[in-house]
């Protein structure tokens, strides 16, 4: 009798997709994402679906592992070079949560510009007359400048939605020739100086780590706002908090952080005009189902010897094919 492939989930997947995977595989869900737990469980599995950061040496403990699928997009959770060195195929799901992230960005911008939650609280607490004047300080998104750092799938969708609202869009990307119509290529200095709102949706790498530092923040308009849906270390947090405390920046939204989860005593909790969320920009019921569906389909295709379009180290897949 053929042994069914054994698959490890670092975290649960959508309940509607779990039976699809279980029909073909033996599935184990990690009880926690600690390094010791993952190292123990990965020792005898053939595939891994990833929703949490993997220890850098995890593949040293995984002699059977052949396939790793990211339940999402960002690859910083997976030590891809180590996987490649061991002949393990890695795949991700580009675009699987882009719509959710774009909607989050506009939700954050509207929160920062219109203060609807604050108005609601004042209305409930102090009444109509006290709440209504708070709207006088709100500003519209139309006819303002949006700067997008990282114009990939998310950035392109963000630009299109912004243009629909009448915003002028500047884009900072390594490939300015690939910008969508109507998006103006800008260098870093120009984008941060001219934008009324900056959204960071770039990957974290050596070029983007610390990209938004004190010097960069000092060039921004004091009426501008910043939204980070990329990775925490793209922004120098202390510099951002200093700018908010000094009123040199009108507001910010951080969905990603230097250390996750946030500790209860993190300084960010005391900063003014700062929206904080726990890395949920790409998470909705809709996107979670879509990511689980994509992850399961990709893993089953790999188990069947098929080549999905979203393999990030195709040289490993090709080397494993019969000549």
mmCIF file of C-alpha atoms in Angstrom, residues 37-323:
data_model
loop_
_atom_site.group_PDB
_atom_site.id
_atom_site.type_symbol
_atom_site.label_atom_id
_atom_site.label_comp_id
_atom_site.label_asym_id
_atom_site.label_seq_id
_atom_site.Cartn_x
_atom_site.Cartn_y
_atom_site.Cartn_z
ATOM 1 C CA UNK A 37 8.304 22.536 17.721
ATOM 2 C CA UNK A 38 8.787 23.138 14.011
ATOM 3 C CA UNK A 39 12.166 21.384 14.004
ATOM 4 C CA UNK A 40 10.615 18.318 15.630
ATOM 5 C CA UNK A 41 7.604 18.137 13.348
ATOM 6 C CA UNK A 42 9.422 18.846 10.062
ATOM 7 C CA UNK A 43 11.717 15.851 10.537
ATOM 8 C CA UNK A 44 9.383 13.399 8.802
ATOM 9 C CA UNK A 45 7.291 15.408 6.343
ATOM 10 C CA UNK A 46 7.297 15.676 2.558
ATOM 11 C CA UNK A 47 5.716 19.121 2.254
ATOM 12 C CA UNK A 48 5.314 22.274 4.303
ATOM 13 C CA UNK A 49 2.748 25.089 4.059
ATOM 14 C CA UNK A 50 4.128 28.212 5.703
ATOM 15 C CA UNK A 51 2.290 30.993 7.538
ATOM 16 C CA UNK A 52 4.984 31.761 10.140
ATOM 17 C CA UNK A 53 8.694 32.575 10.200
ATOM 18 C CA UNK A 54 10.809 29.460 9.837
ATOM 19 C CA UNK A 55 14.042 29.050 11.821
ATOM 20 C CA UNK A 56 17.056 29.655 9.559
ATOM 21 C CA UNK A 57 18.355 26.105 10.068
ATOM 22 C CA UNK A 58 15.030 24.289 9.829
ATOM 23 C CA UNK A 59 15.930 22.425 6.658
ATOM 24 C CA UNK A 60 18.838 20.785 8.472
ATOM 25 C CA UNK A 61 16.177 18.856 10.380
ATOM 26 C CA UNK A 62 14.101 17.851 7.326
ATOM 27 C CA UNK A 63 15.661 14.971 5.359
ATOM 28 C CA UNK A 64 12.392 14.059 3.603
ATOM 29 C CA UNK A 65 11.164 17.547 2.809
ATOM 30 C CA UNK A 66 10.704 18.224 -0.913
ATOM 31 C CA UNK A 67 8.280 21.133 -1.188
ATOM 32 C CA UNK A 68 7.631 24.363 0.731
ATOM 33 C CA UNK A 69 4.641 26.528 -0.192
ATOM 34 C CA UNK A 70 4.139 29.993 1.236
ATOM 35 C CA UNK A 71 0.544 30.632 2.259
ATOM 36 C CA UNK A 72 0.812 34.175 0.927
ATOM 37 C CA UNK A 73 3.400 36.253 -0.868
ATOM 38 C CA UNK A 74 6.331 37.442 1.266
ATOM 39 C CA UNK A 75 9.324 35.121 1.216
ATOM 40 C CA UNK A 76 11.160 36.609 4.188
ATOM 41 C CA UNK A 77 9.525 33.894 6.324
ATOM 42 C CA UNK A 78 11.409 31.184 4.418
ATOM 43 C CA UNK A 79 15.213 30.740 4.186
ATOM 44 C CA UNK A 80 15.034 30.261 0.424
ATOM 45 C CA UNK A 81 18.813 29.934 -0.211
ATOM 46 C CA UNK A 82 18.989 27.148 2.372
ATOM 47 C CA UNK A 83 16.067 25.379 0.718
ATOM 48 C CA UNK A 84 17.660 25.731 -2.700
ATOM 49 C CA UNK A 85 20.956 24.348 -1.390
ATOM 50 C CA UNK A 86 19.129 21.248 -0.154
ATOM 51 C CA UNK A 87 17.105 20.745 -3.326
ATOM 52 C CA UNK A 88 13.788 21.797 -1.791
ATOM 53 C CA UNK A 89 11.319 23.501 -4.132
ATOM 54 C CA UNK A 90 9.806 26.742 -2.789
ATOM 55 C CA UNK A 91 6.644 28.372 -4.149
ATOM 56 C CA UNK A 92 4.527 31.343 -3.145
ATOM 57 C CA UNK A 93 1.218 32.903 -4.201
ATOM 58 C CA UNK A 94 1.794 36.280 -5.890
ATOM 59 C CA UNK A 95 -1.274 38.496 -5.890
ATOM 60 C CA UNK A 96 -3.258 36.237 -3.564
ATOM 61 C CA UNK A 97 -3.951 38.967 -1.006
ATOM 62 C CA UNK A 98 -3.330 42.101 -3.070
ATOM 63 C CA UNK A 99 -6.943 43.278 -3.057
ATOM 64 C CA UNK A 100 -7.112 42.982 0.727
ATOM 65 C CA UNK A 101 -3.891 44.965 1.195
ATOM 66 C CA UNK A 102 -5.024 47.728 -1.174
ATOM 67 C CA UNK A 103 -8.330 48.037 0.669
ATOM 68 C CA UNK A 104 -6.452 48.203 3.969
ATOM 69 C CA UNK A 105 -4.271 51.018 2.633
ATOM 70 C CA UNK A 106 -7.273 53.116 1.717
ATOM 71 C CA UNK A 107 -8.940 52.283 5.005
ATOM 72 C CA UNK A 108 -5.828 53.525 6.800
ATOM 73 C CA UNK A 109 -5.642 56.672 4.679
ATOM 74 C CA UNK A 110 -9.287 57.470 5.363
ATOM 75 C CA UNK A 111 -8.761 56.820 9.061
ATOM 76 C CA UNK A 112 -5.867 59.267 9.113
ATOM 77 C CA UNK A 113 -7.560 61.898 6.939
ATOM 78 C CA UNK A 114 -11.157 61.824 8.198
ATOM 79 C CA UNK A 115 -10.852 60.600 11.829
ATOM 80 C CA UNK A 116 -14.195 58.832 11.654
ATOM 81 C CA UNK A 117 -13.492 56.730 14.732
ATOM 82 C CA UNK A 118 -12.670 59.845 16.743
ATOM 83 C CA UNK A 119 -15.820 61.594 15.560
ATOM 84 C CA UNK A 120 -17.898 58.545 16.437
ATOM 85 C CA UNK A 121 -16.412 58.434 19.919
ATOM 86 C CA UNK A 122 -16.993 62.147 20.517
ATOM 87 C CA UNK A 123 -20.578 61.906 19.270
ATOM 88 C CA UNK A 124 -21.355 59.029 21.625
ATOM 89 C CA UNK A 125 -19.571 60.652 24.547
ATOM 90 C CA UNK A 126 -20.276 64.370 24.179
ATOM 91 C CA UNK A 127 -23.084 64.720 21.662
ATOM 92 C CA UNK A 128 -23.754 66.175 18.226
ATOM 93 C CA UNK A 129 -22.567 69.721 18.860
ATOM 94 C CA UNK A 130 -19.197 68.553 20.151
ATOM 95 C CA UNK A 131 -18.602 65.996 17.390
ATOM 96 C CA UNK A 132 -19.642 67.847 14.271
ATOM 97 C CA UNK A 133 -16.833 70.481 14.273
ATOM 98 C CA UNK A 134 -14.229 67.684 14.240
ATOM 99 C CA UNK A 135 -15.020 67.145 10.558
ATOM 100 C CA UNK A 136 -13.648 70.589 9.743
ATOM 101 C CA UNK A 137 -10.078 69.309 10.003
ATOM 102 C CA UNK A 138 -10.582 66.364 7.668
ATOM 103 C CA UNK A 139 -9.016 66.373 4.216
ATOM 104 C CA UNK A 140 -9.990 64.562 1.030
ATOM 105 C CA UNK A 141 -7.765 62.174 -0.885
ATOM 106 C CA UNK A 142 -8.691 63.573 -4.287
ATOM 107 C CA UNK A 143 -6.352 66.137 -5.826
ATOM 108 C CA UNK A 144 -3.529 65.098 -3.477
ATOM 109 C CA UNK A 145 -0.303 63.235 -4.259
ATOM 110 C CA UNK A 146 0.183 59.575 -3.390
ATOM 111 C CA UNK A 147 3.713 58.197 -3.347
ATOM 112 C CA UNK A 148 4.022 54.424 -3.697
ATOM 113 C CA UNK A 149 7.300 52.758 -2.757
ATOM 114 C CA UNK A 150 7.399 49.384 -4.467
ATOM 115 C CA UNK A 151 5.129 49.208 -7.506
ATOM 116 C CA UNK A 152 4.590 45.481 -7.783
ATOM 117 C CA UNK A 153 1.203 43.772 -7.840
ATOM 118 C CA UNK A 154 -0.037 45.629 -4.759
ATOM 119 C CA UNK A 155 1.455 48.935 -5.840
ATOM 120 C CA UNK A 156 -0.104 48.710 -9.295
ATOM 121 C CA UNK A 157 -3.566 48.028 -7.880
ATOM 122 C CA UNK A 158 -3.104 50.795 -5.348
ATOM 123 C CA UNK A 159 -2.160 53.220 -8.104
ATOM 124 C CA UNK A 160 -5.206 52.360 -10.169
ATOM 125 C CA UNK A 161 -7.559 52.868 -7.235
ATOM 126 C CA UNK A 162 -5.861 56.153 -6.315
ATOM 127 C CA UNK A 163 -6.177 57.463 -9.855
ATOM 128 C CA UNK A 164 -9.865 56.638 -9.712
ATOM 129 C CA UNK A 165 -10.122 58.981 -6.728
ATOM 130 C CA UNK A 166 -8.366 61.744 -8.618
ATOM 131 C CA UNK A 167 -4.984 61.407 -6.926
ATOM 132 C CA UNK A 168 -1.692 62.114 -8.667
ATOM 133 C CA UNK A 169 0.524 59.060 -8.229
ATOM 134 C CA UNK A 170 4.317 58.904 -7.947
ATOM 135 C CA UNK A 171 6.096 55.561 -8.026
ATOM 136 C CA UNK A 172 9.511 54.523 -6.723
ATOM 137 C CA UNK A 173 10.620 51.221 -8.210
ATOM 138 C CA UNK A 174 13.737 49.486 -9.477
ATOM 139 C CA UNK A 175 12.095 49.254 -12.909
ATOM 140 C CA UNK A 176 10.581 52.643 -13.754
ATOM 141 C CA UNK A 177 9.900 51.464 -17.313
ATOM 142 C CA UNK A 178 7.357 48.997 -15.889
ATOM 143 C CA UNK A 179 5.168 51.586 -14.165
ATOM 144 C CA UNK A 180 1.480 51.499 -15.123
ATOM 145 C CA UNK A 181 0.006 54.307 -17.231
ATOM 146 C CA UNK A 182 -0.352 57.591 -15.424
ATOM 147 C CA UNK A 183 2.091 56.751 -12.628
ATOM 148 C CA UNK A 184 5.055 59.122 -12.634
ATOM 149 C CA UNK A 185 8.492 57.686 -11.945
ATOM 150 C CA UNK A 186 10.161 59.483 -9.057
ATOM 151 C CA UNK A 187 13.400 59.132 -7.160
ATOM 152 C CA UNK A 188 13.285 58.778 -3.396
ATOM 153 C CA UNK A 189 13.927 62.444 -2.636
ATOM 154 C CA UNK A 190 11.219 63.665 -5.000
ATOM 155 C CA UNK A 191 8.618 61.171 -3.870
ATOM 156 C CA UNK A 192 8.962 61.848 -0.158
ATOM 157 C CA UNK A 193 9.130 65.612 -0.628
ATOM 158 C CA UNK A 194 6.078 65.880 -2.887
ATOM 159 C CA UNK A 195 3.722 63.202 -1.567
ATOM 160 C CA UNK A 196 0.796 63.988 0.696
ATOM 161 C CA UNK A 197 0.631 60.291 1.532
ATOM 162 C CA UNK A 198 3.325 57.630 1.170
ATOM 163 C CA UNK A 199 2.499 53.922 1.104
ATOM 164 C CA UNK A 200 5.327 51.432 1.564
ATOM 165 C CA UNK A 201 4.615 48.113 -0.160
ATOM 166 C CA UNK A 202 8.139 47.098 -1.140
ATOM 167 C CA UNK A 203 9.933 43.883 -0.144
ATOM 168 C CA UNK A 204 12.438 43.950 2.704
ATOM 169 C CA UNK A 205 16.003 43.614 1.425
ATOM 170 C CA UNK A 206 19.386 45.280 1.841
ATOM 171 C CA UNK A 207 18.250 48.243 -0.249
ATOM 172 C CA UNK A 208 14.982 48.878 1.624
ATOM 173 C CA UNK A 209 16.028 48.176 5.209
ATOM 174 C CA UNK A 210 15.938 51.538 7.024
ATOM 175 C CA UNK A 211 14.738 53.268 3.847
ATOM 176 C CA UNK A 212 12.559 55.663 5.843
ATOM 177 C CA UNK A 213 14.964 57.192 8.332
ATOM 178 C CA UNK A 214 15.064 60.505 10.183
ATOM 179 C CA UNK A 215 16.574 62.346 7.232
ATOM 180 C CA UNK A 216 13.869 61.070 4.896
ATOM 181 C CA UNK A 217 11.065 61.902 7.321
ATOM 182 C CA UNK A 218 12.459 65.430 7.638
ATOM 183 C CA UNK A 219 11.855 65.996 3.927
ATOM 184 C CA UNK A 220 8.151 65.110 4.122
ATOM 185 C CA UNK A 221 5.398 67.691 4.385
ATOM 186 C CA UNK A 222 4.211 68.169 7.971
ATOM 187 C CA UNK A 223 0.696 67.513 6.649
ATOM 188 C CA UNK A 224 1.700 64.186 5.070
ATOM 189 C CA UNK A 225 0.926 60.679 6.304
ATOM 190 C CA UNK A 226 2.808 57.378 6.010
ATOM 191 C CA UNK A 227 1.380 53.851 5.681
ATOM 192 C CA UNK A 228 3.615 50.785 6.007
ATOM 193 C CA UNK A 229 2.312 47.442 4.749
ATOM 194 C CA UNK A 230 5.720 46.111 3.678
ATOM 195 C CA UNK A 231 7.899 45.025 6.614
ATOM 196 C CA UNK A 232 8.686 46.776 9.885
ATOM 197 C CA UNK A 233 12.429 47.354 9.359
ATOM 198 C CA UNK A 234 11.777 49.399 6.193
ATOM 199 C CA UNK A 235 10.998 52.234 8.633
ATOM 200 C CA UNK A 236 13.274 53.391 11.441
ATOM 201 C CA UNK A 237 10.606 53.280 14.123
ATOM 202 C CA UNK A 238 12.255 55.625 16.618
ATOM 203 C CA UNK A 239 12.646 58.288 13.940
ATOM 204 C CA UNK A 240 8.995 57.920 12.968
ATOM 205 C CA UNK A 241 7.826 58.205 16.574
ATOM 206 C CA UNK A 242 9.972 61.302 17.062
ATOM 207 C CA UNK A 243 8.433 62.922 13.973
ATOM 208 C CA UNK A 244 4.909 62.174 15.184
ATOM 209 C CA UNK A 245 5.584 63.478 18.689
ATOM 210 C CA UNK A 246 7.076 66.689 17.298
ATOM 211 C CA UNK A 247 4.201 67.247 14.874
ATOM 212 C CA UNK A 248 6.540 67.006 11.896
ATOM 213 C CA UNK A 249 4.273 64.380 10.358
ATOM 214 C CA UNK A 250 0.467 64.411 10.434
ATOM 215 C CA UNK A 251 0.000 60.698 10.995
ATOM 216 C CA UNK A 252 1.043 57.163 10.206
ATOM 217 C CA UNK A 253 -0.322 53.635 10.024
ATOM 218 C CA UNK A 254 1.843 50.611 10.813
ATOM 219 C CA UNK A 255 0.582 47.120 10.037
ATOM 220 C CA UNK A 256 4.083 45.636 10.304
ATOM 221 C CA UNK A 257 6.587 46.066 13.099
ATOM 222 C CA UNK A 258 10.231 45.520 14.010
ATOM 223 C CA UNK A 259 9.270 42.796 16.478
ATOM 224 C CA UNK A 260 6.134 40.750 16.092
ATOM 225 C CA UNK A 261 4.018 40.305 18.089
ATOM 226 C CA UNK A 262 4.240 43.705 19.760
ATOM 227 C CA UNK A 263 5.039 43.692 23.463
ATOM 228 C CA UNK A 264 2.658 45.526 25.796
ATOM 229 C CA UNK A 265 5.238 48.186 26.619
ATOM 230 C CA UNK A 266 6.285 49.069 23.049
ATOM 231 C CA UNK A 267 6.793 52.848 22.610
ATOM 232 C CA UNK A 268 4.511 52.828 19.565
ATOM 233 C CA UNK A 269 1.489 52.588 21.848
ATOM 234 C CA UNK A 270 2.189 56.063 23.226
ATOM 235 C CA UNK A 271 2.690 57.839 19.889
ATOM 236 C CA UNK A 272 0.077 60.341 18.704
ATOM 237 C CA UNK A 273 -1.793 60.002 15.399
ATOM 238 C CA UNK A 274 -0.567 56.459 14.876
ATOM 239 C CA UNK A 275 -2.833 53.649 13.694
ATOM 240 C CA UNK A 276 -1.527 50.231 14.761
ATOM 241 C CA UNK A 277 -2.702 46.875 13.460
ATOM 242 C CA UNK A 278 -1.220 43.374 14.025
ATOM 243 C CA UNK A 279 -0.052 42.480 10.497
ATOM 244 C CA UNK A 280 -3.570 42.046 9.142
ATOM 245 C CA UNK A 281 -3.520 44.119 5.947
ATOM 246 C CA UNK A 282 -3.725 41.028 3.771
ATOM 247 C CA UNK A 283 -6.070 39.072 6.009
ATOM 248 C CA UNK A 284 -9.769 38.879 5.316
ATOM 249 C CA UNK A 285 -12.091 35.893 5.156
ATOM 250 C CA UNK A 286 -11.930 36.253 1.381
ATOM 251 C CA UNK A 287 -8.153 36.408 1.104
ATOM 252 C CA UNK A 288 -7.594 33.614 3.636
ATOM 253 C CA UNK A 289 -9.757 31.263 1.618
ATOM 254 C CA UNK A 290 -8.004 32.291 -1.585
ATOM 255 C CA UNK A 291 -4.547 31.806 -0.106
ATOM 256 C CA UNK A 292 -5.459 28.410 1.320
ATOM 257 C CA UNK A 293 -6.944 27.363 -2.014
ATOM 258 C CA UNK A 294 -3.795 28.478 -3.826
ATOM 259 C CA UNK A 295 -1.446 26.839 -1.340
ATOM 260 C CA UNK A 296 -3.265 23.500 -1.467
ATOM 261 C CA UNK A 297 -3.496 23.536 -5.254
ATOM 262 C CA UNK A 298 0.191 24.394 -5.579
ATOM 263 C CA UNK A 299 1.309 21.699 -3.162
ATOM 264 C CA UNK A 300 -0.837 19.001 -4.779
ATOM 265 C CA UNK A 301 0.460 19.990 -8.212
ATOM 266 C CA UNK A 302 4.034 19.645 -6.989
ATOM 267 C CA UNK A 303 3.275 16.246 -5.477
ATOM 268 C CA UNK A 304 1.911 15.204 -8.890
ATOM 269 C CA UNK A 305 5.113 16.303 -10.615
ATOM 270 C CA UNK A 306 3.518 19.355 -12.226
ATOM 271 C CA UNK A 307 5.219 22.739 -12.391
ATOM 272 C CA UNK A 308 3.166 25.635 -10.997
ATOM 273 C CA UNK A 309 3.936 29.080 -12.390
ATOM 274 C CA UNK A 310 4.829 30.441 -8.963
ATOM 275 C CA UNK A 311 8.002 28.482 -8.126
ATOM 276 C CA UNK A 312 10.661 30.869 -6.808
ATOM 277 C CA UNK A 313 13.646 28.541 -7.290
ATOM 278 C CA UNK A 314 12.801 26.832 -10.599
ATOM 279 C CA UNK A 315 16.330 25.524 -10.968
ATOM 280 C CA UNK A 316 15.608 23.076 -8.136
ATOM 281 C CA UNK A 317 12.423 21.844 -9.773
ATOM 282 C CA UNK A 318 14.142 21.396 -13.138
ATOM 283 C CA UNK A 319 17.083 19.524 -11.596
ATOM 284 C CA UNK A 320 14.682 17.023 -10.032
ATOM 285 C CA UNK A 321 12.990 16.140 -13.343
ATOM 286 C CA UNK A 322 13.982 12.967 -15.175
ATOM 287 C CA UNK A 323 16.210 13.601 -18.164
#
